[in-house]
Every structure is written in structure tokens, then in C-alpha cells.
Short mmCIF file of C-alpha atoms in Angstrom, two decimals:
data_model
loop_
_atom_site.label_atom_id
_atom_site.label_comp_id
_atom_site.label_asym_id
_atom_site.label_seq_id
_atom_site.Cartn_x
_atom_site.Cartn_y
_atom_site.Cartn_z
CA MET K 1 67.10 61.81 28.89
CA PRO K 2 68.48 58.30 29.36
CA THR K 3 68.40 56.59 32.74
CA PRO K 4 71.75 55.12 33.88
CA SER K 5 71.83 51.38 33.21
CA GLN K 6 72.27 50.65 36.90
CA GLY K 7 69.42 52.99 37.84
CA TYR K 8 69.60 55.96 40.18
CA ARG K 9 70.81 55.76 43.78
CA ALA K 10 70.83 58.25 46.62
CA ALA K 11 73.90 59.01 48.72
CA ASP K 12 72.96 56.20 51.13
CA GLY K 13 73.12 53.69 48.27
CA LYS K 14 69.38 53.05 48.08
CA ARG K 15 67.66 53.02 44.71
CA ILE K 16 65.37 55.95 44.02
CA PRO K 17 62.81 56.46 41.23
CA SER K 18 63.36 58.66 38.20
CA VAL K 19 61.21 61.62 37.25
CA THR K 20 59.69 59.71 34.33
CA THR K 21 59.03 56.61 36.45
CA ILE K 22 57.07 58.66 38.99
CA ILE K 23 55.04 60.51 36.36
CA SER K 24 54.37 57.35 34.32
CA ARG K 25 52.88 55.61 37.36
CA PHE K 26 49.99 58.10 37.34
CA LYS K 27 50.03 59.18 33.70
CA ASP K 28 46.73 59.86 31.94
CA SER K 29 46.44 57.29 29.15
CA GLY K 30 43.47 58.99 27.51
CA ALA K 31 45.41 60.37 24.57
CA LEU K 32 47.02 56.99 23.94
CA MET K 33 43.67 55.20 24.05
CA LYS K 34 42.16 57.73 21.64
CA TRP K 35 45.08 57.27 19.26
CA ALA K 36 44.79 53.47 19.44
CA TYR K 37 41.05 53.65 18.73
CA SER K 38 41.54 55.97 15.74
CA THR K 39 44.35 53.84 14.37
CA GLY K 40 42.28 50.69 14.73
CA ARG K 41 39.39 52.29 12.82
CA GLU K 42 41.73 53.36 10.02
CA HIS K 43 43.21 49.86 9.89
CA GLY K 44 39.75 48.37 9.42
CA ARG K 45 38.76 50.95 6.81
CA LEU K 46 41.83 50.21 4.68
CA GLU K 47 41.25 46.47 4.88
CA ALA K 48 37.60 46.93 3.85
CA LEU K 49 38.76 48.87 0.79
CA GLY K 50 41.22 46.16 -0.10
CA GLN K 51 44.19 48.44 0.60
CA GLU K 52 47.34 47.47 2.43
CA ALA K 53 47.26 48.32 6.13
CA PRO K 54 50.02 48.16 8.77
CA ALA K 55 50.31 44.74 10.34
CA SER K 56 49.76 46.16 13.80
CA LEU K 57 49.43 49.33 15.79
CA TYR K 58 53.08 49.05 16.68
CA ASP K 59 54.06 49.33 13.01
CA VAL K 60 52.21 52.65 12.85
CA THR K 61 53.91 53.87 16.02
CA ALA K 62 57.35 53.07 14.71
CA LYS K 63 56.74 54.81 11.39
CA ALA K 64 55.19 57.90 12.99
CA ALA K 65 58.14 58.34 15.34
CA ASP K 66 60.85 58.13 12.69
CA ILE K 67 60.82 61.70 11.33
CA GLY K 68 60.63 63.54 14.64
CA THR K 69 63.13 61.20 16.28
CA ALA K 70 65.53 61.79 13.40
CA ALA K 71 65.24 65.57 13.75
CA HIS K 72 65.90 65.25 17.47
CA ALA K 73 68.95 63.08 16.78
CA MET K 74 70.23 65.67 14.29
CA VAL K 75 70.05 68.34 17.00
CA GLU K 76 72.07 66.23 19.42
CA VAL K 77 74.72 65.45 16.81
CA SER K 78 75.03 69.13 15.88
CA ILE K 79 75.40 70.16 19.54
CA ASN K 80 78.31 67.73 19.83
CA GLY K 81 79.99 69.22 16.78
CA GLY K 82 79.06 66.56 14.25
CA ASP K 83 77.35 66.62 10.87
CA PRO K 84 73.57 66.43 11.51
CA ARG K 85 73.02 64.41 8.35
CA MET K 86 75.24 61.69 9.71
CA ALA K 87 72.85 61.01 12.61
CA ALA K 88 71.97 57.32 12.60
CA ALA K 89 68.23 57.99 12.97
CA TYR K 90 68.32 60.36 9.98
CA LEU K 91 70.21 57.89 7.79
CA SER K 92 67.65 55.19 8.61
CA LEU K 93 64.77 57.24 7.17
CA LYS K 94 63.28 56.58 3.76
CA PRO K 95 64.47 59.03 1.08
CA ASP K 96 61.09 60.81 0.95
CA GLU K 97 61.09 61.26 4.75
CA GLN K 98 64.53 62.80 5.06
CA PRO K 99 63.53 66.29 3.77
CA LYS K 100 60.90 66.50 6.53
CA ALA K 101 63.50 65.79 9.20
CA VAL K 102 65.85 68.35 7.65
CA ASN K 103 63.04 70.93 7.64
CA ALA K 104 62.35 70.37 11.34
CA PHE K 105 66.05 70.58 12.17
CA ASP K 106 66.45 73.77 10.13
CA MET K 107 63.52 75.41 11.94
CA TYR K 108 65.04 74.45 15.28
CA ARG K 109 68.40 75.84 14.19
CA GLN K 110 66.80 79.14 13.17
CA TRP K 111 65.13 79.47 16.57
CA ALA K 112 68.37 78.59 18.37
CA SER K 113 70.27 81.19 16.37
CA MET K 114 67.72 83.96 16.97
CA SER K 115 67.63 83.11 20.69
CA ASN K 116 71.42 82.97 21.04
CA LEU K 117 71.07 79.48 22.49
CA GLU K 118 74.19 78.05 24.10
CA ILE K 119 74.17 74.53 25.52
CA LEU K 120 76.24 74.28 28.71
CA HIS K 121 75.39 70.78 29.97
CA GLN K 122 73.78 67.89 28.12
CA GLU K 123 72.17 64.79 29.68
CA LEU K 124 73.60 65.39 33.15
CA PRO K 125 72.29 62.83 35.72
CA LEU K 126 71.13 64.56 38.92
CA VAL K 127 69.79 63.33 42.27
CA SER K 128 67.52 65.07 44.76
CA GLU K 129 68.51 63.88 48.21
CA ARG K 130 65.78 66.01 49.74
CA PHE K 131 62.88 64.54 47.77
CA ARG K 132 64.45 61.18 46.90
CA PHE K 133 64.15 61.14 43.13
CA ALA K 134 66.51 61.59 40.18
CA GLY K 135 66.58 62.40 36.50
CA THR K 136 68.61 63.44 33.50
CA PRO K 137 67.53 66.72 31.89
CA ASP K 138 68.12 67.00 28.16
CA ALA K 139 70.13 70.19 28.56
CA ILE K 140 70.98 73.18 30.69
CA GLY K 141 71.78 76.20 28.59
CA GLN K 142 71.56 79.92 28.10
CA VAL K 143 69.05 81.79 25.97
CA ASN K 144 69.92 85.43 25.45
CA GLY K 145 72.38 85.12 28.32
CA GLN K 146 69.92 83.70 30.87
CA LEU K 147 70.41 80.25 32.40
CA CYS K 148 67.53 77.95 31.46
CA LEU K 149 66.38 74.38 30.99
CA VAL K 150 66.04 73.09 27.42
CA ASP K 151 64.09 69.94 26.62
CA TRP K 152 63.38 68.22 23.31
CA LYS K 153 60.24 66.18 22.71
CA THR K 154 59.15 64.01 19.81
CA SER K 155 55.35 64.05 19.84
CA ASN K 156 52.28 65.37 18.07
CA GLY K 157 51.30 67.60 20.99
CA VAL K 158 52.35 69.12 24.30
CA TYR K 159 50.98 67.36 27.38
CA ALA K 160 50.69 68.27 31.04
CA ASP K 161 53.16 65.59 32.11
CA TYR K 162 55.85 67.44 30.13
CA LEU K 163 55.42 70.39 32.47
CA LEU K 164 55.65 68.14 35.52
CA GLN K 165 58.88 66.74 34.13
CA LEU K 166 60.38 70.17 33.48
CA ALA K 167 59.46 71.38 36.97
CA ALA K 168 61.08 68.31 38.54
CA TYR K 169 64.24 68.86 36.49
CA ARG K 170 64.44 72.41 37.77
CA GLN K 171 64.39 71.10 41.34
CA LEU K 172 67.15 68.64 40.51
CA TRP K 173 69.34 71.33 38.98
CA GLU K 174 68.79 74.04 41.58
CA GLU K 175 69.12 71.66 44.53
CA ASN K 176 72.53 70.64 43.21
CA ASN K 177 73.46 74.13 42.00
CA PRO K 178 71.87 76.58 44.47
CA ASP K 179 74.02 79.47 43.22
CA LEU K 180 72.88 78.97 39.60
CA PRO K 181 69.07 79.35 39.48
CA LEU K 182 67.28 78.86 36.18
CA VAL K 183 66.25 82.50 35.83
CA GLY K 184 65.64 82.00 32.11
CA GLY K 185 62.79 79.55 32.62
CA PHE K 186 61.98 76.53 30.48
CA HIS K 187 62.24 76.02 26.73
CA LEU K 188 60.41 73.00 25.33
CA CYS K 189 61.29 72.17 21.72
CA ARG K 190 58.85 69.79 20.05
CA PHE K 191 59.31 67.81 16.83
CA SER K 192 56.18 66.39 15.27
CA LYS K 193 56.23 62.64 14.78
CA GLU K 194 54.38 62.50 11.48
CA HIS K 195 55.40 65.68 9.68
CA GLY K 196 58.66 66.81 11.22
CA ASP K 197 57.22 70.21 12.15
CA PHE K 198 59.01 72.17 14.87
CA ALA K 199 57.41 74.20 17.67
CA HIS K 200 58.97 76.11 20.56
CA HIS K 201 57.15 76.57 23.88
CA TYR K 202 58.42 78.84 26.64
CA TYR K 203 57.39 78.79 30.31
CA SER K 204 58.70 81.44 32.69
CA GLU K 205 57.67 79.43 35.77
CA LEU K 206 56.10 76.06 36.59
CA ASP K 207 55.40 76.39 40.30
CA LYS K 208 52.06 74.57 40.25
CA ALA K 209 53.59 71.77 38.20
CA TRP K 210 56.25 71.36 40.89
CA GLU K 211 53.63 71.25 43.64
CA MET K 212 51.78 68.54 41.73
CA PHE K 213 54.96 66.55 41.16
CA LYS K 214 55.67 66.58 44.91
CA HIS K 215 52.24 65.07 45.50
CA LEU K 216 52.94 62.42 42.86
CA ARG K 217 56.27 61.63 44.53
CA ALA K 218 54.47 61.04 47.84
CA ALA K 219 51.74 59.01 46.13
CA TYR K 220 54.39 56.89 44.41
CA GLU K 221 55.76 55.91 47.81
CA TYR K 222 52.31 55.08 49.20
CA ASP K 223 51.42 53.14 46.05
CA GLY K 224 54.46 50.93 46.44
CA GLU K 225 53.69 50.25 50.10
CA LEU K 226 50.06 49.38 49.36
CA LYS K 227 51.00 47.02 46.55
CA ARG K 228 53.41 45.19 48.84
CA ARG K 229 50.67 44.91 51.45
CA ALA K 230 47.91 43.77 49.11
#
């Protein structure tokens, strides 16, 4: 869900924050800290054994993201009518990693086929004039004939901030398309970073997530004011 290079602006021309910017301001970093600690321990263990270890934590991050990112890229290429195996991220994988990305893509394709998934809009930038935020959902589609939001994630788990993001995207879509409610709910498709596994998560409603996001939007505004005053 790329952010426009010039950022998002409301109808009055003023810049407004994106969904991910708002959520990231208050994001729980516990999982990241735990991962960094575990990775650091493994780094030290390998060095103690005289085995080669990644030069830094960032090397591990890059390697772990390759397989899942490639599977995600293959999905996007296929939606646009291209050959999935020509996706740049897939071609950049090592030969022994490519089958894992193909496996994840194939599992996604099986789910999409069984669900009669049809993508109607992909990466459509939207602005909420009412709540003064913006975002670009991965896709608006239909599953078994019902209009829904489809989102792809590359991660080793599903986190609460994903639900906040989905709920905010629903507001963006329905505020701009009041006659086309997302009656089919939310479909989150996750590709594992390390193994290329695929998992589908469905949520029929995310009302509490939306209420929480509204509080975060207000807090984001107060946070900016306080930082300017401090």
C-alpha cells in the first residue's frame, strides 16, 4: 500500500497523515524487541561455535523478508495479468528459496479460486475528509460475490495493528463510496517471511478496531501539538 510520493492532502490542500503513519506513532514495539534479542543471542552463539553469522541484524531481516515478499510480488503480478515467475522479487531469490515462494503463491491461488476472488480495485489512494487521514488499501474485491477488503501481509504473525489498519481502510472506502459498503468483511492474506507459508484470516467486522483507530487519530494530533510546544 504505497504512499504517494508527494504525500496525502485533503481537499483544502493541507497535508494529512496516512493510516500507517498514525498507527506507527503508537505501535507496540515489543515483538520487534523480542526478535532483536533472540537474533542477537543466536548471533553470539554462532560466533562462539566458530560458525559464520550474519554481519548485522539487518542482514537477517533482509533475508527473512525475501521469500514472503516474493510470494506477495507474484500475487500482484498475476492480478495484473503477468507471469508470476517474472516478478522481480521472485527472480532475485536464491534457487533454493524460489520453491518456497512458489508454494506460498500456489496456496494463495488455491484459496482465491475456491473463494471466487475477484479483484476490482488495487492500490487505490483514498482520503477521509471527515477524519482527516488517508491511505491506500491493497485491494477492494469480491469473495463469493460479496464486496470486501483484501490485504496482503508479509510477516511471521498477525498483529493487532493489522486490524486497526483494515478498519481504517474500510472507513476510507465507505466514506468515498457510501453506496458500496464492504458487506463481505475483511480478508487478510499472510505470507510467512522465513518459510513462505500462506495463511488466510477472515474478519466479518472490526468495529472495536475502528473505535481504537479514531482515538489514535486524535492522539496523533495532540502528540504533534505537544511536541511543538515542548
